[in-house]
């Protein structure tokens, strides 16, 4: 335990073929639990508990009925990109509006069972919102470290409302992580960042649920955003385990997309060096403004094992893709939109082909970052930035609200002009 690297949960029992429940039996059980009224069965995470660390008392899990998130087909993007099937697995439809809830229910349950009074995390906003909620449900106290002025108001307001002790540090996410690591060494608070292996185990279930929803048909590509790289690690671990257990017959390619200004993994895959070089991260997709991701080794193994790619997208590409996902009637937060922007690149490279089935993992809800959306539609997002001169390329997606006198004629006039456009 002194190697300094992250812990990963392994299930040695799964190698003994005779002690193993068959894939068909697992599938049957998971289907059957959907009709049960037990809280653990209503959770889209604990329903898959056969592939999670054993938890003794299922009546005392900390749950908000997470998981069970929808898959939406993106017809407009299919037409635009000429790709047969593009699906969005919307993890933003979790109880606190992001994918973090699937890991948090497991980690918070173990924290409470171990008797911890305090749980803590550093966060770009979603982890803190989720942790604060699950701590409150589990009657634990929450300590949140967030970079001051660099997370969306929506996420900050969640942490406050769920009762967390919230410290805004004059630093970035990486600085918050450094401070938190010192804090947990000096006092008995339980660390709930994605370095916590129980979080990764819970987040695995998004991949299980996805493939179950597809009737165990495996997509050709799964595309995830990359920040601290816990989510990509979890998706990869789940799919490798499913493959090992015979639940699926082949692996999808998992690709990881980062913002250009927060791209340490992309740089690593393009360089000849073996170690990740941390950088000073900068992107308007604040959820993934991370320069020193904790789980980079795990993510790299996932890329290798599934033959996926790491790629990067620009701020303009993120804004455009986010607007496009909005126009599907779905919406997501900026960090999630890197998946569609990344898909365009991967398709251009010929890595994703016309006949492929692609799943984009949308990690956060549109309402997580309304400021970004409003600024975009008011043509303010790129004002004063180095992208200002190119912002015209996304102007076609802007829907600036109009202020009118309260008269039917004024509204009818606007309607007529919109009809002609
Ligand atoms: N998308 C969203 C909406 C996120 O909040 C995050 C991470 C990611 C993608 C990247 O996932 O870190 O597992 O690679 N947010 C963290 C937080 C870091 O503190 O909320 P990852």
PDB file of N, CA and C and ligand atoms in Angstrom, residues 99-100 122-127 173 225-231 287-288 290 333 335 363-364, ligand 1:
ATOM      1  N   UNK A  99     -23.015  12.775 -13.596  1.00  0.00           N
ATOM      2  CA  UNK A  99     -22.651  11.361 -13.471  1.00  0.00           C
ATOM      3  C   UNK A  99     -22.047  11.014 -12.120  1.00  0.00           C
ATOM      4  N   UNK A 100     -21.658  12.025 -11.350  1.00  0.00           N
ATOM      5  CA  UNK A 100     -20.954  11.756 -10.090  1.00  0.00           C
ATOM      6  C   UNK A 100     -21.801  10.943  -9.108  1.00  0.00           C
ATOM      7  N   UNK A 122     -12.097  17.769  -3.236  1.00  0.00           N
ATOM      8  CA  UNK A 122     -11.775  18.958  -4.037  1.00  0.00           C
ATOM      9  C   UNK A 122     -12.585  18.788  -5.305  1.00  0.00           C
ATOM     10  N   UNK A 123     -13.018  19.899  -5.900  1.00  0.00           N
ATOM     11  CA  UNK A 123     -13.931  19.708  -7.028  1.00  0.00           C
ATOM     12  C   UNK A 123     -13.971  20.891  -7.975  1.00  0.00           C
ATOM     13  N   UNK A 124     -14.323  20.594  -9.234  1.00  0.00           N
ATOM     14  CA  UNK A 124     -14.657  21.653 -10.185  1.00  0.00           C
ATOM     15  C   UNK A 124     -16.169  21.909 -10.148  1.00  0.00           C
ATOM     16  N   UNK A 125     -16.856  21.316  -9.199  1.00  0.00           N
ATOM     17  CA  UNK A 125     -18.259  21.656  -8.966  1.00  0.00           C
ATOM     18  C   UNK A 125     -19.230  20.497  -8.884  1.00  0.00           C
ATOM     19  N   UNK A 126     -19.109  19.535  -9.775  1.00  0.00           N
ATOM     20  CA  UNK A 126     -20.096  18.452  -9.764  1.00  0.00           C
ATOM     21  C   UNK A 126     -19.861  17.446  -8.646  1.00  0.00           C
ATOM     22  N   UNK A 127     -18.598  17.102  -8.414  1.00  0.00           N
ATOM     23  CA  UNK A 127     -18.312  16.170  -7.318  1.00  0.00           C
ATOM     24  C   UNK A 127     -18.791  16.776  -6.007  1.00  0.00           C
ATOM     25  N   UNK A 173      -8.320  23.808  -9.483  1.00  0.00           N
ATOM     26  CA  UNK A 173      -8.686  22.473  -8.989  1.00  0.00           C
ATOM     27  C   UNK A 173      -7.457  21.717  -8.487  1.00  0.00           C
ATOM     28  N   UNK A 225     -15.777  12.612 -21.950  1.00  0.00           N
ATOM     29  CA  UNK A 225     -14.904  13.751 -21.678  1.00  0.00           C
ATOM     30  C   UNK A 225     -13.814  13.331 -20.693  1.00  0.00           C
ATOM     31  N   UNK A 226     -12.674  13.980 -20.761  1.00  0.00           N
ATOM     32  CA  UNK A 226     -11.581  13.660 -19.831  1.00  0.00           C
ATOM     33  C   UNK A 226     -11.207  14.857 -18.973  1.00  0.00           C
ATOM     34  N   UNK A 227     -11.318  14.688 -17.655  1.00  0.00           N
ATOM     35  CA  UNK A 227     -10.893  15.721 -16.711  1.00  0.00           C
ATOM     36  C   UNK A 227      -9.880  15.104 -15.775  1.00  0.00           C
ATOM     37  N   UNK A 228     -10.374  14.656 -14.605  1.00  0.00           N
ATOM     38  CA  UNK A 228      -9.492  13.960 -13.654  1.00  0.00           C
ATOM     39  C   UNK A 228      -9.303  12.492 -14.064  1.00  0.00           C
ATOM     40  N   UNK A 229     -10.053  12.075 -15.081  1.00  0.00           N
ATOM     41  CA  UNK A 229      -9.937  10.780 -15.763  1.00  0.00           C
ATOM     42  C   UNK A 229     -10.471   9.589 -14.960  1.00  0.00           C
ATOM     43  N   UNK A 230     -11.334   9.872 -13.996  1.00  0.00           N
ATOM     44  CA  UNK A 230     -11.980   8.795 -13.251  1.00  0.00           C
ATOM     45  C   UNK A 230     -13.070   8.128 -14.085  1.00  0.00           C
ATOM     46  N   UNK A 231     -13.840   8.930 -14.800  1.00  0.00           N
ATOM     47  CA  UNK A 231     -14.980   8.388 -15.534  1.00  0.00           C
ATOM     48  C   UNK A 231     -14.534   7.465 -16.664  1.00  0.00           C
ATOM     49  N   UNK A 287     -15.746  22.317 -15.702  1.00  0.00           N
ATOM     50  CA  UNK A 287     -15.754  20.997 -15.058  1.00  0.00           C
ATOM     51  C   UNK A 287     -14.484  20.213 -15.360  1.00  0.00           C
ATOM     52  N   UNK A 288     -13.884  20.482 -16.524  1.00  0.00           N
ATOM     53  CA  UNK A 288     -12.686  19.716 -16.917  1.00  0.00           C
ATOM     54  C   UNK A 288     -11.432  20.603 -16.979  1.00  0.00           C
ATOM     55  N   UNK A 290      -8.601  20.885 -15.616  1.00  0.00           N
ATOM     56  CA  UNK A 290      -7.736  20.079 -14.742  1.00  0.00           C
ATOM     57  C   UNK A 290      -6.416  19.819 -15.472  1.00  0.00           C
ATOM     58  N   UNK A 333     -24.025  20.297 -20.167  1.00  0.00           N
ATOM     59  CA  UNK A 333     -23.095  21.363 -19.789  1.00  0.00           C
ATOM     60  C   UNK A 333     -21.884  21.329 -20.725  1.00  0.00           C
ATOM     61  N   UNK A 335     -18.683  20.799 -20.557  1.00  0.00           N
ATOM     62  CA  UNK A 335     -17.719  19.688 -20.510  1.00  0.00           C
ATOM     63  C   UNK A 335     -18.253  18.445 -21.226  1.00  0.00           C
ATOM     64  N   UNK A 363     -22.160  14.078 -19.458  1.00  0.00           N
ATOM     65  CA  UNK A 363     -21.850  13.911 -18.035  1.00  0.00           C
ATOM     66  C   UNK A 363     -22.613  14.852 -17.110  1.00  0.00           C
ATOM     67  N   UNK A 364     -23.081  15.993 -17.669  1.00  0.00           N
ATOM     68  CA  UNK A 364     -23.751  16.959 -16.793  1.00  0.00           C
ATOM     69  C   UNK A 364     -24.932  17.631 -17.482  1.00  0.00           C
TER      70      UNK A 364
HETATM   71  N1  LIG B   1     -17.887  16.137 -17.198  1.00  0.00           N
HETATM   72  C1  LIG B   1     -18.321  16.773 -16.108  1.00  0.00           C
HETATM   73  C2  LIG B   1     -19.635  17.449 -16.179  1.00  0.00           C
HETATM   74  C3  LIG B   1     -17.544  16.774 -14.932  1.00  0.00           C
HETATM   75  O1  LIG B   1     -17.990  17.390 -13.852  1.00  0.00           O
HETATM   76  C4  LIG B   1     -16.290  16.124 -14.939  1.00  0.00           C
HETATM   77  C5  LIG B   1     -15.449  16.116 -13.752  1.00  0.00           C
HETATM   78  C6  LIG B   1     -15.894  15.475 -16.118  1.00  0.00           C
HETATM   79  C7  LIG B   1     -16.715  15.502 -17.213  1.00  0.00           C
HETATM   80  C8  LIG B   1     -14.626  14.738 -16.209  1.00  0.00           C
HETATM   81  O2  LIG B   1     -14.719  13.519 -15.556  1.00  0.00           O
HETATM   82  O3  LIG B   1     -12.875  13.876 -13.960  1.00  0.00           O
HETATM   83  O4  LIG B   1     -13.872  11.635 -14.288  1.00  0.00           O
HETATM   84  O5  LIG B   1     -12.484  12.667 -16.076  1.00  0.00           O
HETATM   85  N2  LIG B   1     -15.664  16.779 -12.722  1.00  0.00           N
HETATM   86  C9  LIG B   1     -14.932  16.666 -11.465  1.00  0.00           C
HETATM   87  C10 LIG B   1     -15.599  17.463 -10.363  1.00  0.00           C
HETATM   88  C11 LIG B   1     -13.499  16.749 -11.536  1.00  0.00           C
HETATM   89  O6  LIG B   1     -14.936  17.851  -9.400  1.00  0.00           O
HETATM   90  O7  LIG B   1     -16.794  17.652 -10.433  1.00  0.00           O
HETATM   91  P1  LIG B   1     -13.406  12.864 -14.931  1.00  0.00           P
END
